[in-house]
């Protein structure tokens, strides 16, 4: 497995440098087979995380190539969109499964899982492009995002970024990985306007007041909440303040101006 792990690591770097090669179609086929065999492979946690990252990159490149291609392009002429859609759906299912009990998974895996899932959630949403070809491709790939999945994803991100399981300091590579997790999550958050649970928004406000390392990312999340409903935003902020006061036995007086 060591040679396989080294190979997928190199491929992961190469495909992120150049994802327009026609070989991504062949690579995606091989990785689809390997995904089914992954539970039987004796791979390290880090290698499993790299595999998720590589397969996400390959599928993403294939889909983008299909969306950008003209009907006459030989590169995509033989692509069966229904088969591609099944591969995308199968991979999405595997990533969502990682969220169950994944709060105890090593950060080397969780960072790749979170980023891959966020990228795929965005890729598989409905398109506003009216072209027939784009609509046909998206129809086969469409993934219905249930509120339960978003709730699990938010808890997963919260645990691995703010849960204290990873040492985060300014010079740590883990900090950069955590910031990337939040950055990709912001795109999903913006796409769905807000998370399904009020407590998630309260948590964002809470962490913004406690953790300066992620201030920029948290400000982006807060701006999305504010843009959706300013009145609700201020109610949530007040809720966080009152909750803090109760826990710390601080008595406050609130002046309400009508």
Short mmCIF file of C-alpha atoms in Angstrom, two decimals:
data_model
loop_
_atom_site.label_atom_id
_atom_site.label_comp_id
_atom_site.label_asym_id
_atom_site.label_seq_id
_atom_site.Cartn_x
_atom_site.Cartn_y
_atom_site.Cartn_z
CA UNK A 1 0.00 0.00 0.00
CA UNK A 2 2.96 2.33 0.42
CA UNK A 3 3.56 2.56 -3.33
CA UNK A 4 -0.16 3.15 -3.91
CA UNK A 5 -0.22 5.89 -1.28
CA UNK A 6 2.80 7.57 -2.86
CA UNK A 7 1.17 7.36 -6.29
CA UNK A 8 -2.13 8.97 -5.26
CA UNK A 9 -0.24 11.71 -3.42
CA UNK A 10 1.70 12.59 -6.56
CA UNK A 11 -1.44 12.38 -8.70
CA UNK A 12 -3.25 14.67 -6.29
CA UNK A 13 -0.59 17.33 -6.75
CA UNK A 14 -0.49 16.92 -10.52
CA UNK A 15 -4.25 17.13 -11.03
CA UNK A 16 -4.43 20.29 -8.92
CA UNK A 17 -1.81 21.83 -11.19
CA UNK A 18 -3.46 20.68 -14.43
CA UNK A 19 -6.98 19.26 -14.38
CA UNK A 20 -7.72 19.74 -18.08
CA UNK A 21 -5.99 16.60 -19.34
CA UNK A 22 -8.12 13.98 -21.07
CA UNK A 23 -6.56 11.43 -18.71
CA UNK A 24 -8.80 12.64 -15.86
CA UNK A 25 -11.60 10.56 -17.38
CA UNK A 26 -9.54 7.38 -17.12
CA UNK A 27 -8.33 8.33 -13.66
CA UNK A 28 -11.89 8.85 -12.45
CA UNK A 29 -12.83 5.36 -13.67
CA UNK A 30 -9.94 3.73 -11.82
CA UNK A 31 -10.68 5.67 -8.64
CA UNK A 32 -14.36 4.68 -8.79
CA UNK A 33 -13.28 1.03 -8.59
CA UNK A 34 -10.79 1.79 -5.80
CA UNK A 35 -13.50 3.56 -3.80
CA UNK A 36 -15.41 0.29 -3.51
CA UNK A 37 -12.24 -1.49 -2.36
CA UNK A 38 -11.14 1.24 0.04
CA UNK A 39 -12.46 -0.46 3.22
CA UNK A 40 -10.32 -3.51 2.43
CA UNK A 41 -7.15 -1.54 1.77
CA UNK A 42 -4.65 -1.30 4.58
CA UNK A 43 -4.04 2.42 4.19
CA UNK A 44 -3.05 5.02 6.76
CA UNK A 45 -5.55 7.67 7.84
CA UNK A 46 -3.63 10.33 5.95
CA UNK A 47 -3.60 8.24 2.75
CA UNK A 48 -7.36 7.72 2.99
CA UNK A 49 -7.79 11.47 3.29
CA UNK A 50 -5.57 12.00 0.24
CA UNK A 51 -7.66 9.47 -1.69
CA UNK A 52 -10.86 11.42 -0.96
CA UNK A 53 -9.14 14.60 -2.07
CA UNK A 54 -7.84 13.02 -5.28
CA UNK A 55 -11.17 11.45 -6.24
CA UNK A 56 -12.97 14.72 -5.59
CA UNK A 57 -10.48 16.53 -7.82
CA UNK A 58 -10.90 13.93 -10.58
CA UNK A 59 -14.70 13.98 -10.51
CA UNK A 60 -14.74 17.76 -10.32
CA UNK A 61 -12.45 17.99 -13.36
CA UNK A 62 -14.55 15.51 -15.35
CA UNK A 63 -17.80 17.30 -14.61
CA UNK A 64 -16.37 20.73 -15.38
CA UNK A 65 -14.94 19.39 -18.63
CA UNK A 66 -18.35 18.01 -19.61
CA UNK A 67 -20.09 21.26 -18.76
CA UNK A 68 -17.62 23.30 -20.80
CA UNK A 69 -17.43 20.94 -23.79
CA UNK A 70 -19.27 21.38 -27.05
CA UNK A 71 -21.42 18.48 -28.33
CA UNK A 72 -18.88 17.89 -31.12
CA UNK A 73 -15.89 17.49 -28.78
CA UNK A 74 -14.35 14.04 -29.06
CA UNK A 75 -13.12 14.16 -25.48
CA UNK A 76 -16.63 13.94 -24.03
CA UNK A 77 -18.44 12.22 -26.91
CA UNK A 78 -18.42 8.80 -25.25
CA UNK A 79 -19.29 9.94 -21.74
CA UNK A 80 -22.41 8.35 -20.28
CA UNK A 81 -23.89 10.99 -18.02
CA UNK A 82 -26.04 8.53 -16.11
CA UNK A 83 -22.95 6.47 -15.21
CA UNK A 84 -21.05 9.61 -14.23
CA UNK A 85 -23.99 10.65 -12.08
CA UNK A 86 -23.99 7.30 -10.26
CA UNK A 87 -20.30 7.70 -9.47
CA UNK A 88 -20.87 11.19 -8.12
CA UNK A 89 -23.80 10.01 -6.00
CA UNK A 90 -21.83 7.04 -4.66
CA UNK A 91 -18.94 9.28 -3.65
CA UNK A 92 -21.30 11.75 -2.00
CA UNK A 93 -22.79 8.88 -0.01
CA UNK A 94 -19.36 7.79 1.23
CA UNK A 95 -18.45 11.33 2.28
CA UNK A 96 -21.73 11.82 4.15
CA UNK A 97 -21.16 8.52 5.96
CA UNK A 98 -17.88 9.92 7.27
CA UNK A 99 -19.84 12.58 9.16
CA UNK A 100 -21.40 9.90 11.36
CA UNK A 101 -19.04 9.46 14.25
CA UNK A 102 -16.42 11.35 12.30
CA UNK A 103 -15.85 13.82 15.10
CA UNK A 104 -13.34 11.34 16.49
CA UNK A 105 -11.59 10.83 13.16
CA UNK A 106 -8.00 12.10 12.77
CA UNK A 107 -7.63 15.61 11.45
CA UNK A 108 -5.59 14.24 8.53
CA UNK A 109 -8.81 12.60 7.31
CA UNK A 110 -11.44 15.07 8.49
CA UNK A 111 -9.91 18.05 6.71
CA UNK A 112 -10.03 16.24 3.35
CA UNK A 113 -13.52 14.86 4.01
CA UNK A 114 -14.93 18.29 4.87
CA UNK A 115 -13.35 20.04 1.89
CA UNK A 116 -14.35 17.29 -0.55
CA UNK A 117 -17.94 17.22 0.70
CA UNK A 118 -18.31 21.01 0.56
CA UNK A 119 -16.91 21.13 -2.97
CA UNK A 120 -19.18 18.30 -4.11
CA UNK A 121 -22.26 19.84 -2.47
CA UNK A 122 -21.70 22.97 -4.54
CA UNK A 123 -20.92 21.05 -7.72
CA UNK A 124 -24.11 18.97 -7.54
CA UNK A 125 -26.58 21.81 -7.02
CA UNK A 126 -29.05 23.02 -9.61
CA UNK A 127 -27.73 25.18 -12.41
CA UNK A 128 -29.26 28.34 -13.81
CA UNK A 129 -27.71 27.66 -17.21
CA UNK A 130 -30.62 27.08 -19.62
CA UNK A 131 -28.56 25.12 -22.15
CA UNK A 132 -29.87 21.64 -22.86
CA UNK A 133 -26.49 19.93 -22.50
CA UNK A 134 -25.73 21.48 -19.12
CA UNK A 135 -29.21 20.60 -17.90
CA UNK A 136 -28.77 16.99 -18.99
CA UNK A 137 -25.48 16.61 -17.11
CA UNK A 138 -26.75 18.28 -13.95
CA UNK A 139 -29.93 16.22 -13.99
CA UNK A 140 -27.94 13.01 -13.53
CA UNK A 141 -25.67 14.48 -10.87
CA UNK A 142 -28.22 16.33 -8.75
CA UNK A 143 -27.79 15.62 -5.04
CA UNK A 144 -30.68 16.47 -2.77
CA UNK A 145 -29.23 18.18 0.29
CA UNK A 146 -31.22 17.25 3.37
CA UNK A 147 -31.20 19.55 6.43
CA UNK A 148 -29.84 16.60 8.43
CA UNK A 149 -26.74 16.51 6.24
CA UNK A 150 -26.13 20.23 6.73
CA UNK A 151 -26.58 19.83 10.49
CA UNK A 152 -24.05 16.99 10.59
CA UNK A 153 -21.63 18.97 8.44
CA UNK A 154 -21.84 22.00 10.72
CA UNK A 155 -21.16 19.85 13.80
CA UNK A 156 -18.27 18.16 11.99
CA UNK A 157 -16.69 21.48 11.03
CA UNK A 158 -17.23 22.92 14.50
CA UNK A 159 -15.57 19.97 16.21
CA UNK A 160 -12.48 19.90 14.02
CA UNK A 161 -11.96 23.66 13.91
CA UNK A 162 -13.03 24.77 17.39
CA UNK A 163 -13.18 21.50 19.32
CA UNK A 164 -9.66 21.72 20.66
CA UNK A 165 -8.54 18.38 19.24
CA UNK A 166 -5.90 20.05 17.06
CA UNK A 167 -3.29 22.48 18.26
CA UNK A 168 -3.80 25.72 16.37
CA UNK A 169 -1.25 28.48 16.39
CA UNK A 170 -0.21 31.11 13.91
CA UNK A 171 2.73 29.07 12.62
CA UNK A 172 0.92 25.75 12.44
CA UNK A 173 0.09 24.04 9.15
CA UNK A 174 -3.03 22.74 10.88
CA UNK A 175 -4.25 26.31 11.23
CA UNK A 176 -4.05 26.77 7.46
CA UNK A 177 -5.97 23.52 6.96
CA UNK A 178 -8.64 24.64 9.43
CA UNK A 179 -8.97 27.98 7.66
CA UNK A 180 -9.42 26.12 4.37
CA UNK A 181 -12.16 24.00 5.96
CA UNK A 182 -14.01 27.15 6.99
CA UNK A 183 -13.44 28.81 3.62
CA UNK A 184 -14.98 25.93 1.66
CA UNK A 185 -17.76 25.66 4.22
CA UNK A 186 -18.60 29.35 3.74
CA UNK A 187 -19.47 28.64 0.09
CA UNK A 188 -21.93 25.94 1.16
CA UNK A 189 -23.33 28.20 3.88
CA UNK A 190 -23.86 31.01 1.37
CA UNK A 191 -25.51 28.66 -1.11
CA UNK A 192 -28.11 27.59 1.45
CA UNK A 193 -28.39 31.09 2.98
CA UNK A 194 -28.20 29.74 6.54
CA UNK A 195 -27.92 26.54 8.49
CA UNK A 196 -31.06 24.70 9.58
CA UNK A 197 -30.45 25.19 13.30
CA UNK A 198 -30.53 28.44 15.22
CA UNK A 199 -27.88 27.08 17.58
CA UNK A 200 -25.37 26.96 14.71
CA UNK A 201 -25.69 30.69 14.14
CA UNK A 202 -25.35 31.33 17.86
CA UNK A 203 -22.16 29.26 17.83
CA UNK A 204 -20.70 31.45 15.07
CA UNK A 205 -21.34 34.57 17.15
CA UNK A 206 -19.86 32.89 20.22
CA UNK A 207 -16.66 31.78 18.46
CA UNK A 208 -16.27 35.18 16.86
CA UNK A 209 -15.99 36.69 20.31
CA UNK A 210 -13.59 34.04 21.59
CA UNK A 211 -11.28 33.12 18.72
CA UNK A 212 -9.37 35.81 16.84
CA UNK A 213 -7.52 33.27 14.67
CA UNK A 214 -10.62 32.71 12.54
CA UNK A 215 -12.05 36.23 12.71
CA UNK A 216 -12.04 36.80 8.93
CA UNK A 217 -13.86 33.55 8.17
CA UNK A 218 -16.39 34.03 10.97
CA UNK A 219 -17.09 37.59 9.81
CA UNK A 220 -18.01 36.22 6.39
CA UNK A 221 -20.44 33.76 7.98
CA UNK A 222 -21.95 36.51 10.12
CA UNK A 223 -22.39 38.75 7.08
CA UNK A 224 -24.38 35.98 5.38
CA UNK A 225 -26.66 35.64 8.42
CA UNK A 226 -27.10 39.41 8.62
CA UNK A 227 -27.86 39.68 4.91
CA UNK A 228 -30.55 37.02 5.18
CA UNK A 229 -32.47 38.64 8.04
CA UNK A 230 -30.97 41.61 9.97
CA UNK A 231 -33.69 41.49 12.63
CA UNK A 232 -33.10 37.82 13.33
CA UNK A 233 -29.35 38.45 13.38
CA UNK A 234 -29.62 41.01 16.19
CA UNK A 235 -31.96 38.71 18.12
CA UNK A 236 -29.37 35.94 17.91
CA UNK A 237 -26.59 38.25 19.09
CA UNK A 238 -28.71 39.29 22.06
CA UNK A 239 -29.41 35.63 22.81
CA UNK A 240 -25.68 34.84 22.92
CA UNK A 241 -25.01 37.78 25.25
CA UNK A 242 -27.80 36.78 27.63
CA UNK A 243 -26.68 33.16 27.62
CA UNK A 244 -23.14 34.23 28.50
CA UNK A 245 -24.40 36.40 31.34
CA UNK A 246 -26.44 33.53 32.79
CA UNK A 247 -23.48 31.15 32.73
CA UNK A 248 -21.14 33.66 34.36
CA UNK A 249 -23.73 35.04 36.83
CA UNK A 250 -23.37 38.56 35.48
CA UNK A 251 -26.31 40.87 36.06
CA UNK A 252 -26.95 43.28 33.22
CA UNK A 253 -29.51 45.92 32.50
CA UNK A 254 -30.78 46.23 28.97
CA UNK A 255 -32.23 49.51 27.81
CA UNK A 256 -34.71 49.11 25.02
CA UNK A 257 -35.43 52.11 22.83
CA UNK A 258 -38.80 52.04 21.13
#
